[in-house]
Short mmCIF file of N, CA and C in Angstrom, two decimals:
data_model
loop_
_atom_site.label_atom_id
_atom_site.label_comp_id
_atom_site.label_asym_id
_atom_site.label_seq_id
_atom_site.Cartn_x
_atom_site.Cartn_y
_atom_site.Cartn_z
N UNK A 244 134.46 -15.08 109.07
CA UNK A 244 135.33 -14.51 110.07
C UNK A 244 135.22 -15.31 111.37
N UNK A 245 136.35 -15.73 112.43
CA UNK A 245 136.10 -16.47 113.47
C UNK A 245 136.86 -15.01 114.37
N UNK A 246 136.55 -15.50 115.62
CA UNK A 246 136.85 -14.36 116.88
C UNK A 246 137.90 -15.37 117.48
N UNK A 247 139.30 -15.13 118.10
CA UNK A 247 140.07 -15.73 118.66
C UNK A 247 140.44 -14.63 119.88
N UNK A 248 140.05 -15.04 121.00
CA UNK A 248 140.62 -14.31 122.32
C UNK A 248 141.60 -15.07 122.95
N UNK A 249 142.63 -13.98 123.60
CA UNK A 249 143.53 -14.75 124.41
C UNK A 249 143.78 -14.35 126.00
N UNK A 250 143.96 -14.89 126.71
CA UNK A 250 143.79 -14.48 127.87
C UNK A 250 145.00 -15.34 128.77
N UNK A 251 145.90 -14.72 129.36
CA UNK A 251 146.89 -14.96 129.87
C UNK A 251 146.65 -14.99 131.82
N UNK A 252 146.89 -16.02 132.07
CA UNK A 252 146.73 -16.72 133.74
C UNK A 252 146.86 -15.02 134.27
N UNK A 253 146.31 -15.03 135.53
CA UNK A 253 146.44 -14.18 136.11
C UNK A 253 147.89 -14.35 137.24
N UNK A 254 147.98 -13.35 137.98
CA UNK A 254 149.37 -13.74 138.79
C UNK A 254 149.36 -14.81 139.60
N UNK A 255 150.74 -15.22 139.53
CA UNK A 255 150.72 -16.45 140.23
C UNK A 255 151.52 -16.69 141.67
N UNK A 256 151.07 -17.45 142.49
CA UNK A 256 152.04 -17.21 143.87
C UNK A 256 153.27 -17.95 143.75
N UNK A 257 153.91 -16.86 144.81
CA UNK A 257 155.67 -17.88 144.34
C UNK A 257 156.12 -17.81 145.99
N UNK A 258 154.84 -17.70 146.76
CA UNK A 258 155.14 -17.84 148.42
C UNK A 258 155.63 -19.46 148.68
N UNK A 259 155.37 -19.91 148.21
CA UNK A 259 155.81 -22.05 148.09
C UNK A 259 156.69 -21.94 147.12
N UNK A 260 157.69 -21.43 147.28
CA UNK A 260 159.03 -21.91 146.93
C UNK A 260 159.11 -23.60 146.16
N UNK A 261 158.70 -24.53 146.95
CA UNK A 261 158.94 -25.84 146.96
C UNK A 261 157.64 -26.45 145.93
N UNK A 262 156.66 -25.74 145.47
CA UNK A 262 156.16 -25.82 144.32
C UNK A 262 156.41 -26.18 143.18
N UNK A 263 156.14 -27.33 142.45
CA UNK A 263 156.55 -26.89 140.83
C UNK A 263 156.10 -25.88 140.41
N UNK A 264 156.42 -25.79 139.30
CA UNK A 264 155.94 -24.32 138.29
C UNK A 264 154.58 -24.80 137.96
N UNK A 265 154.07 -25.78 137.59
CA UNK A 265 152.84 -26.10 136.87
C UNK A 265 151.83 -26.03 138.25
N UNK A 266 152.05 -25.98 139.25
CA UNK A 266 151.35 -26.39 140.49
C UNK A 266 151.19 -24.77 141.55
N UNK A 267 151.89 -24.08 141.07
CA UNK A 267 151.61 -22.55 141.73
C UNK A 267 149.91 -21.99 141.42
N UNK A 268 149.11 -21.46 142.55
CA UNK A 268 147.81 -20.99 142.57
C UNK A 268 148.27 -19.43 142.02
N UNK A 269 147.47 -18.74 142.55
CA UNK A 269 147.36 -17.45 141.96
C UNK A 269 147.19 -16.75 143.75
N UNK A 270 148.18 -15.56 143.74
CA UNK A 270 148.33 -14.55 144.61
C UNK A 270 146.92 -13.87 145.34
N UNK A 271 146.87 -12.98 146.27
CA UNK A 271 145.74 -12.18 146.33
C UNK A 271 145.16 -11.55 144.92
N UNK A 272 146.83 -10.66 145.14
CA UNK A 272 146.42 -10.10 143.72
C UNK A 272 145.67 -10.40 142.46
N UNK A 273 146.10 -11.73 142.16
CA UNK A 273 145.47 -12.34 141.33
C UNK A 273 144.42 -12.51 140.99
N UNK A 274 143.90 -13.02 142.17
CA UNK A 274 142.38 -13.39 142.31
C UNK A 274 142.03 -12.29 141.91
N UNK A 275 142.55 -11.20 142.80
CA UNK A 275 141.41 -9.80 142.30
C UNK A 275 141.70 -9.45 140.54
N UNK A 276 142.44 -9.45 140.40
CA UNK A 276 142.86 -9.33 138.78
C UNK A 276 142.03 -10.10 138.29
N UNK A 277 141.60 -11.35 138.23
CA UNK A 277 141.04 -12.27 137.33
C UNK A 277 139.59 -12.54 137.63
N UNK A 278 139.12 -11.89 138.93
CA UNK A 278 137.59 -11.90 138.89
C UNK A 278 137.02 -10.56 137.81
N UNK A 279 138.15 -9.32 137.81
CA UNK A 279 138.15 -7.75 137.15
C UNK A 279 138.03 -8.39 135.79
N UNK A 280 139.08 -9.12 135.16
CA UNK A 280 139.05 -9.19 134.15
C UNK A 280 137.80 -10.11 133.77
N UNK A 281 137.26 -11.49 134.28
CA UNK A 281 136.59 -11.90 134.19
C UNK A 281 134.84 -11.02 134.15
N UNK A 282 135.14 -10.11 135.01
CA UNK A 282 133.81 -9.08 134.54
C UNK A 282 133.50 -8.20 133.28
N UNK A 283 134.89 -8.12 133.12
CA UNK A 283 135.58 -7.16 132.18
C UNK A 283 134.73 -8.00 130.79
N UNK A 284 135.26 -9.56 130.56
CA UNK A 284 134.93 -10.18 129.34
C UNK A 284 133.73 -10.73 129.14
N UNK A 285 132.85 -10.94 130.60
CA UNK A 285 131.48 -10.91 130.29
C UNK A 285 130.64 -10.15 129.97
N UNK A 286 131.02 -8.86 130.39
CA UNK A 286 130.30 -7.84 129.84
C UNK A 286 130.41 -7.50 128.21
N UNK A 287 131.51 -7.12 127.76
CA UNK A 287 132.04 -6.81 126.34
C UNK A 287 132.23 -8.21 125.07
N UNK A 288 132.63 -9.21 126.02
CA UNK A 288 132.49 -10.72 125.38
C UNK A 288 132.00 -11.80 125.65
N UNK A 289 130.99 -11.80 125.73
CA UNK A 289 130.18 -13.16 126.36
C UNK A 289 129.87 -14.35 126.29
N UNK A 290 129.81 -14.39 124.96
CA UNK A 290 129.60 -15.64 124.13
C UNK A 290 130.57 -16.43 123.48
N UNK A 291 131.52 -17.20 123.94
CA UNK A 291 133.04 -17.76 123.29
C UNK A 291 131.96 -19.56 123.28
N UNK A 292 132.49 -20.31 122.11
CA UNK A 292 132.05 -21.14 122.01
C UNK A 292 132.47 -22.56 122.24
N UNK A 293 134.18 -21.70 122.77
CA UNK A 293 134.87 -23.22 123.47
C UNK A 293 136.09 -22.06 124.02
N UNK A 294 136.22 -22.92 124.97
CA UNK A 294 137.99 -22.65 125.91
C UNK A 294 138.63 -23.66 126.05
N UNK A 295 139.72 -23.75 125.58
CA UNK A 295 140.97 -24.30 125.44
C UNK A 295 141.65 -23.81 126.16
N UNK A 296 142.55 -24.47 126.94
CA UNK A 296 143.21 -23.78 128.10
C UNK A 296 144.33 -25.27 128.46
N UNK A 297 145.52 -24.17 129.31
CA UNK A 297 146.43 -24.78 129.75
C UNK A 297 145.89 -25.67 131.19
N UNK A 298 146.48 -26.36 131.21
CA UNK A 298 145.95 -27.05 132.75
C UNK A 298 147.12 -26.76 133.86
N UNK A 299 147.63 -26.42 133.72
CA UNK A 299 148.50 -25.41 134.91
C UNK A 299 147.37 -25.33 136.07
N UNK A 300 147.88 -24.98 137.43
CA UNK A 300 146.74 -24.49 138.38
C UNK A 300 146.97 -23.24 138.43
N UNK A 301 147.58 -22.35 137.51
CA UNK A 301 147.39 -20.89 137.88
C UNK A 301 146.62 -20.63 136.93
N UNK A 302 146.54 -21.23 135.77
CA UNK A 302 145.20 -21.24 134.69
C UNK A 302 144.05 -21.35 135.07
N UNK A 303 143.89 -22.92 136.23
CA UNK A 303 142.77 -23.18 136.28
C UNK A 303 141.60 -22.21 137.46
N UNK A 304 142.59 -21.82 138.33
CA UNK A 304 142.06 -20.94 138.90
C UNK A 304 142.17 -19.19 138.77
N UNK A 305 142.72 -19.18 137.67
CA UNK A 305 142.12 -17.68 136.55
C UNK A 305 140.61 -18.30 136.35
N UNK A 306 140.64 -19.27 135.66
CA UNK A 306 139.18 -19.28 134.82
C UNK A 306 138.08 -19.31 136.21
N UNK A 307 138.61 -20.02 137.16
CA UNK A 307 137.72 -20.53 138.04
C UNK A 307 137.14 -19.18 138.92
N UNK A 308 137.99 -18.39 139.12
CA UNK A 308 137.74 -16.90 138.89
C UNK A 308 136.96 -15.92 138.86
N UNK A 309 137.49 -15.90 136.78
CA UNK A 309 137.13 -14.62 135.73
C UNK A 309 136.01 -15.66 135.39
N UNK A 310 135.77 -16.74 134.78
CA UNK A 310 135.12 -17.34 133.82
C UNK A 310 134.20 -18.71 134.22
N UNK A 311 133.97 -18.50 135.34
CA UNK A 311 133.38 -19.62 136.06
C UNK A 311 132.24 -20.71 135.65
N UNK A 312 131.70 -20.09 134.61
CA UNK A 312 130.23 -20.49 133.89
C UNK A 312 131.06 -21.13 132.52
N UNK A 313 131.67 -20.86 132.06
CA UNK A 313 132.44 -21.99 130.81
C UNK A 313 133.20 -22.95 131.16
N UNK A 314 133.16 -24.14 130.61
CA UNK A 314 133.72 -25.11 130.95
C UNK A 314 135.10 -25.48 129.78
N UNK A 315 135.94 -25.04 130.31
CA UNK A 315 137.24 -25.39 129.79
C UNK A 315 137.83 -26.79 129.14
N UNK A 316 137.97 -26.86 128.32
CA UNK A 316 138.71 -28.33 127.54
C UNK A 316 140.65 -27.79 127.60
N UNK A 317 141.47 -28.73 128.86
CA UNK A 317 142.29 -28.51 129.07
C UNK A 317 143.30 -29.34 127.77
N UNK A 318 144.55 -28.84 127.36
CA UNK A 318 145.07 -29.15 127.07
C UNK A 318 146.37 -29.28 127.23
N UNK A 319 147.45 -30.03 127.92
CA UNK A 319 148.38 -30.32 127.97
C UNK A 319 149.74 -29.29 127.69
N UNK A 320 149.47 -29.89 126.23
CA UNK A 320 150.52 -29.05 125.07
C UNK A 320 150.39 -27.26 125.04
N UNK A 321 149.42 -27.00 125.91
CA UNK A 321 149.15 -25.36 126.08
C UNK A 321 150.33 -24.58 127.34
N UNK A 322 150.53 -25.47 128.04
CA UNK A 322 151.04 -25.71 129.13
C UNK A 322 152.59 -25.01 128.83
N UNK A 323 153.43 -23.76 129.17
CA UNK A 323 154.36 -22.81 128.50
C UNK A 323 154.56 -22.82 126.96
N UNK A 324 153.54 -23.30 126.51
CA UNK A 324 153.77 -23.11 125.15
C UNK A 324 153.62 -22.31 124.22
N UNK A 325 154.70 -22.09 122.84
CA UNK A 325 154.92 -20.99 122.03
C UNK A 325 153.87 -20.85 121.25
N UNK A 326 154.06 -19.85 120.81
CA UNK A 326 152.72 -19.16 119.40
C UNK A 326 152.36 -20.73 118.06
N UNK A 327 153.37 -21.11 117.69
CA UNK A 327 153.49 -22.46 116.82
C UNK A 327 152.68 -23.31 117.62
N UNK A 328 152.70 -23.76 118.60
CA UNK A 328 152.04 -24.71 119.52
C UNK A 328 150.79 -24.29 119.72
N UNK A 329 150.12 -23.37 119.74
CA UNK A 329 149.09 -22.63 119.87
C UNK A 329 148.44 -22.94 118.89
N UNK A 330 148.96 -22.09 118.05
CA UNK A 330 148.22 -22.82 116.41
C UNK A 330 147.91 -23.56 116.11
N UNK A 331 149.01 -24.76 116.44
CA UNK A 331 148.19 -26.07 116.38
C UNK A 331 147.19 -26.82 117.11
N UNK A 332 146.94 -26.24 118.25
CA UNK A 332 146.00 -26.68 119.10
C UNK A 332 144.93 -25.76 118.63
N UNK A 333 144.65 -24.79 118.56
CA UNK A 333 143.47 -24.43 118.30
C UNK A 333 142.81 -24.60 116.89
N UNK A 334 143.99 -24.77 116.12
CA UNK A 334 143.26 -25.64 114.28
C UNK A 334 143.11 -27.15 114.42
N UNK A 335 143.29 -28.17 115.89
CA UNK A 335 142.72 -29.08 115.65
C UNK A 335 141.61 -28.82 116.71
N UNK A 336 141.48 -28.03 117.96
CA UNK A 336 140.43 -28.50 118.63
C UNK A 336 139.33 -27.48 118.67
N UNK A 337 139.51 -26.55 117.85
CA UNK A 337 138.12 -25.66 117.51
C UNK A 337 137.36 -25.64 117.30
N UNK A 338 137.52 -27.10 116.09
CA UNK A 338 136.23 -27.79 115.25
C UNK A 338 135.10 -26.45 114.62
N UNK A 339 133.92 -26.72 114.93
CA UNK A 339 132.68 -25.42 114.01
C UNK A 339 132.78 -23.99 115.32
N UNK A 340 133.21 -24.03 116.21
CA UNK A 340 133.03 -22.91 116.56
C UNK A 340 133.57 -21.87 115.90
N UNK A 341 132.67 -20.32 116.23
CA UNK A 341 132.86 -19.24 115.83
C UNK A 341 134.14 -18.48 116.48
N UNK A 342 133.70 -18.94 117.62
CA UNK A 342 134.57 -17.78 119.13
C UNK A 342 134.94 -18.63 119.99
N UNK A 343 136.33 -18.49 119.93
CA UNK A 343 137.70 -19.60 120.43
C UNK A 343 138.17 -18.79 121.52
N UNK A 344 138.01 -19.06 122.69
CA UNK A 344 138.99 -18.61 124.17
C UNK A 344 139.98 -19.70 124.38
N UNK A 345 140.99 -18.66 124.35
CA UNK A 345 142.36 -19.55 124.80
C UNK A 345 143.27 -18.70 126.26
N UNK A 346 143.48 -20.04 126.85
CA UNK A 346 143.78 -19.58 128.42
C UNK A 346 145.20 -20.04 128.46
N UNK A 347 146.48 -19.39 128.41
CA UNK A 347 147.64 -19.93 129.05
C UNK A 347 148.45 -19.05 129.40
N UNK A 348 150.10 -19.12 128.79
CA UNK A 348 150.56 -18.53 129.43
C UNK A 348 151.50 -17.56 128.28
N UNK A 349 152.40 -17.04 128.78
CA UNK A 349 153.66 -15.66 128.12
C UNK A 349 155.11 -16.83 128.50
N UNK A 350 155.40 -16.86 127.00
CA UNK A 350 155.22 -16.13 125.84
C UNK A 350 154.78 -15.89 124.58
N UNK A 351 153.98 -17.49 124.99
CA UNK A 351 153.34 -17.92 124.01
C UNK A 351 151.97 -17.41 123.23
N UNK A 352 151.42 -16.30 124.00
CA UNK A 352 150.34 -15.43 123.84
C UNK A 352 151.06 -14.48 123.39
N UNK A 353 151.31 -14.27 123.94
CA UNK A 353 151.84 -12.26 122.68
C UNK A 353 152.78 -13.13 121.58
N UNK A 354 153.27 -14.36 121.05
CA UNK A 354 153.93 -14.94 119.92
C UNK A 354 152.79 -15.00 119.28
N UNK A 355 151.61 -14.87 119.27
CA UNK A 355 150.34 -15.31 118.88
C UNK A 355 149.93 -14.00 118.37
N UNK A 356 149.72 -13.30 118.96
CA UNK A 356 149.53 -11.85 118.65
C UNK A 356 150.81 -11.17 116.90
N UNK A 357 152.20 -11.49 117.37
CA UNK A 357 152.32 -10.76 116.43
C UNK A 357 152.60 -11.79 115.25
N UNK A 358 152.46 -13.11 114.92
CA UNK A 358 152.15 -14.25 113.68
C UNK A 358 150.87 -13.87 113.47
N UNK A 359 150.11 -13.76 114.09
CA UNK A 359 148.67 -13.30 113.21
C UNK A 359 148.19 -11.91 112.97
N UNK A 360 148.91 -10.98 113.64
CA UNK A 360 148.68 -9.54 113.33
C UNK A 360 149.63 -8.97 112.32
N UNK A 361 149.13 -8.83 111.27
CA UNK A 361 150.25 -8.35 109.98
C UNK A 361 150.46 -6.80 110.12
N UNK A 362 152.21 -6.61 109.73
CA UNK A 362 152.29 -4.92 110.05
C UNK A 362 151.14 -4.18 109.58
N UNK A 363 150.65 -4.63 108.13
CA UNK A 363 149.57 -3.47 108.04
C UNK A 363 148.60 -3.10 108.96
N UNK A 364 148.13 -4.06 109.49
CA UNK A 364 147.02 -3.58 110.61
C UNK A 364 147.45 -3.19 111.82
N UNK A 365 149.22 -3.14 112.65
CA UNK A 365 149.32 -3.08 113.67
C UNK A 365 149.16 -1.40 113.55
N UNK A 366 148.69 -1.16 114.88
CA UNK A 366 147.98 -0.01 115.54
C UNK A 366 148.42 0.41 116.70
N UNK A 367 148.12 1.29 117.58
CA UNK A 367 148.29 1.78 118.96
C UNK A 367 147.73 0.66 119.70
N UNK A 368 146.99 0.14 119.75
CA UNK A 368 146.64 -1.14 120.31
C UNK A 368 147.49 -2.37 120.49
N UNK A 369 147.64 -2.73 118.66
CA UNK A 369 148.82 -3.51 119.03
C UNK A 369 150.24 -3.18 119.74
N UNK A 370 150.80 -1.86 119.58
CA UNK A 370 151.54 -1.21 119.99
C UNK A 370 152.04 -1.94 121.60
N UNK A 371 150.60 -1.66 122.09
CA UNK A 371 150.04 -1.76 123.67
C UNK A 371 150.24 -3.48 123.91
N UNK A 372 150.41 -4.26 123.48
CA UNK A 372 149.81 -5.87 123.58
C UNK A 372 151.45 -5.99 123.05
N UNK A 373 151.89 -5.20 122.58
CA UNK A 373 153.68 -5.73 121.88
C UNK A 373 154.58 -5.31 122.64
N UNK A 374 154.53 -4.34 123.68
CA UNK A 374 155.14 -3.53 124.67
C UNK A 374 155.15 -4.91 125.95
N UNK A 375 154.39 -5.01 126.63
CA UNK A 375 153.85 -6.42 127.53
C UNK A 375 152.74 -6.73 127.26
N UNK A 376 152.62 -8.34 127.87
CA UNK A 376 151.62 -9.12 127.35
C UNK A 376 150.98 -9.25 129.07
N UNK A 377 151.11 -8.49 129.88
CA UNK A 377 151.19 -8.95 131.46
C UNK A 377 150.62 -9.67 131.84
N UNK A 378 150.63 -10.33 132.89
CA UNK A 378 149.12 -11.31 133.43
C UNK A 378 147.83 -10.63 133.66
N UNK A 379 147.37 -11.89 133.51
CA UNK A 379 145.56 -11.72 133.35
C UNK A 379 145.31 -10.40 131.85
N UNK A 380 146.18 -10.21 130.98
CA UNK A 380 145.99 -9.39 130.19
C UNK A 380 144.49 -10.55 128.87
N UNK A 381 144.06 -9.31 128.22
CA UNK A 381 143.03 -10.36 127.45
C UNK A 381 142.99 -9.52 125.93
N UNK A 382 143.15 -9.85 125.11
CA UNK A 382 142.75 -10.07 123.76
C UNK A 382 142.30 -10.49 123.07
N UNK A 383 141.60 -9.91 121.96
CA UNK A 383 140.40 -10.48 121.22
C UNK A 383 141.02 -9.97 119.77
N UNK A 384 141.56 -10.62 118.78
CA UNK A 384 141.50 -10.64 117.61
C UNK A 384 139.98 -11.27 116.39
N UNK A 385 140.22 -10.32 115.08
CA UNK A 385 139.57 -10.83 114.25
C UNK A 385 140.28 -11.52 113.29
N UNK A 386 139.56 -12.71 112.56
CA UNK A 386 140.35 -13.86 111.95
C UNK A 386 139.82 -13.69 110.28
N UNK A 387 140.15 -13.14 109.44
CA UNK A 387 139.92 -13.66 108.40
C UNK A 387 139.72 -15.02 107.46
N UNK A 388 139.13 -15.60 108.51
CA UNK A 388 139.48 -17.23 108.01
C UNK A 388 137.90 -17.55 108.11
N UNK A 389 137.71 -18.84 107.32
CA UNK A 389 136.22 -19.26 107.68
C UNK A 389 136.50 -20.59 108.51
N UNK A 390 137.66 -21.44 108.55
CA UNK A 390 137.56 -22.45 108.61
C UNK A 390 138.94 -22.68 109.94
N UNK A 391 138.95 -22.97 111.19
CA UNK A 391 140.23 -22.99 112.29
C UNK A 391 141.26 -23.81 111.26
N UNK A 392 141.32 -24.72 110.15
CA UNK A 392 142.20 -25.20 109.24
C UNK A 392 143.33 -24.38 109.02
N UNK A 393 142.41 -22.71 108.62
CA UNK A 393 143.07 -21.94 107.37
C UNK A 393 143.73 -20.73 108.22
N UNK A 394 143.76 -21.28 109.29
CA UNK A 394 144.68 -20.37 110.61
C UNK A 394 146.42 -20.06 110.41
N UNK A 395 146.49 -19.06 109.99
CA UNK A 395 147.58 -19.10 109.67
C UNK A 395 148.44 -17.65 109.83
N UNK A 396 149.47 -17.17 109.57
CA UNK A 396 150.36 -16.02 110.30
C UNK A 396 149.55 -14.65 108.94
N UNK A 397 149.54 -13.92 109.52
CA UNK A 397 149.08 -12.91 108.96
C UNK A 397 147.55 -12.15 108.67
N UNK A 398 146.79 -13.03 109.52
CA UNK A 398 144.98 -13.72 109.14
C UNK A 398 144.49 -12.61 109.72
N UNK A 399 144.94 -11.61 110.85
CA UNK A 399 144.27 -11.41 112.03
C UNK A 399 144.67 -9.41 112.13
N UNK A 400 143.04 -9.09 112.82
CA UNK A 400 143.54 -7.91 113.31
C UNK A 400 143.10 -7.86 114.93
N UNK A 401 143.91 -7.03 115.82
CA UNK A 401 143.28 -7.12 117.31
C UNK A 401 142.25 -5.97 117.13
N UNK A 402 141.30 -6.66 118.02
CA UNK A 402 140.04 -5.16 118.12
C UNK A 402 140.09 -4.72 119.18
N UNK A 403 140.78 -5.37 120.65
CA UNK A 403 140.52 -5.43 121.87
C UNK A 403 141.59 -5.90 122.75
N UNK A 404 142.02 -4.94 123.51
CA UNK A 404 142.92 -5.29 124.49
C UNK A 404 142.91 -4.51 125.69
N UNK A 405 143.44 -5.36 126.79
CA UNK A 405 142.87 -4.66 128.00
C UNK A 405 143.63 -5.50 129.12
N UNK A 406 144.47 -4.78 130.09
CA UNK A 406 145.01 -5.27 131.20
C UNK A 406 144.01 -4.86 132.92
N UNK A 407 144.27 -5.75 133.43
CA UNK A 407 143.49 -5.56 134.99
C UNK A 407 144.09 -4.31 135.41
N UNK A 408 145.47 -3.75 135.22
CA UNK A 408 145.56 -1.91 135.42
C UNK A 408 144.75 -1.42 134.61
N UNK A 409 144.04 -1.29 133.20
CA UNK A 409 143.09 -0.69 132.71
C UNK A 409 142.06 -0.31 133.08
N UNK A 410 141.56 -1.14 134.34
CA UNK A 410 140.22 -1.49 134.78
C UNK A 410 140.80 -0.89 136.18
N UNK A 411 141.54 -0.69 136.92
CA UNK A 411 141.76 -0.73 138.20
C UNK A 411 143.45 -0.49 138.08
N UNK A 412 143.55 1.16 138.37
CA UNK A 412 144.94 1.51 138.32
C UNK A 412 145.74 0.71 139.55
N UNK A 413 145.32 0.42 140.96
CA UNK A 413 145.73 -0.04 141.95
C UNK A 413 146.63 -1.43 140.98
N UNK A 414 145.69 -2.26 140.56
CA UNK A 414 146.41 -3.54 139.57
C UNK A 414 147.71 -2.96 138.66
N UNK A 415 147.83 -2.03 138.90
CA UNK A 415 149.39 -1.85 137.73
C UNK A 415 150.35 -2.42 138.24
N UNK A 416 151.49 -1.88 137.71
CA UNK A 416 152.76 -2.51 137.95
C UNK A 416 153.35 -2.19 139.32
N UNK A 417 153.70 -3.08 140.02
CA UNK A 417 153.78 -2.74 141.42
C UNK A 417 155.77 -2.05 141.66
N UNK A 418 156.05 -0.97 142.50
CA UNK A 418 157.02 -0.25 142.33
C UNK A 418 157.94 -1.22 143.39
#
């Protein structure tokens, strides 16, 4: 069995207009969202044995954050990319690890969620993760696979999901 978590940038600022998209930091809000969640996954998940992550700067300063003590292997191709793209990055750069953190962005994280979560196992949980995928949201699926090769649509059940409103109603959806 391998552990695959996903964890989606926390909010991002859109006060710099004149920004690219790949070059936006992360809001107040944010920050506070992604240090929450970052407590959130050390406590309950601690041990991930690689992060793969988008190199966006609203990525890099989620992790820099929530996740400050792991050192991220950025990847390019993570960078708005779909559930298919995903897959392939994490069945080539997983190599022997057990427990795979992946850092990017929506929509390509919840496309991930429902290719590897087969109807039989979806749940109130998944329910919750299929409704929105919001920022700084985090998921932890289980992989029926022994090998990141044999990664493939249907492999997976979620055990764990959790948004920065979960942790801190103030973080919900703002009216």
């Amino acid at each position: 069995m391998k552990i695959l978590g996903l964890l989606r940038h926390a909010k991002s600022d859109w006060d710099d207009v004149g920004k690219r998209d790949f070059d936006r930091g992360l809001n107040e809000r944010g920050r506070k969202g992604a240090r929450l969640i970052g407590r959130h996954i050390a406590a309950r998940w601690p041990e991930w044995d690689a992060l793969i992550a988008s190199p966006a700067e609203r990525v890099r300063r989620t992790l820099e954050a929530a996740l400050p003590a792991i050192e991220p292997a950025f990847d390019q191709r993570l960078y708005l990319a779909g559930g298919d793209t995903i897959l392939d990055v994490v069945r080539e750069k997983a190599g022997d690890a057990d427990r795979v953190l992946v850092t990017g962005h929506n929509p390509g994280l919840q496309e991930m969620l429902f290719a590897l979560v087969p109807p039989s196992a979806e749940d109130r949980l998944f329910d919750e993760a299929a409704v929105k995928y919001p920022t700084a949201a985090f998921a932890v699926l289980e992989l029926d696979i022994d090998d990141w090769a044999d990664l493939k649509a249907d492999c997976g059940r979620l055990v764990h999901f959790v948004r920065p409103r979960d942790l801190d109603p103030a973080l919900g959806p703002e009216d």
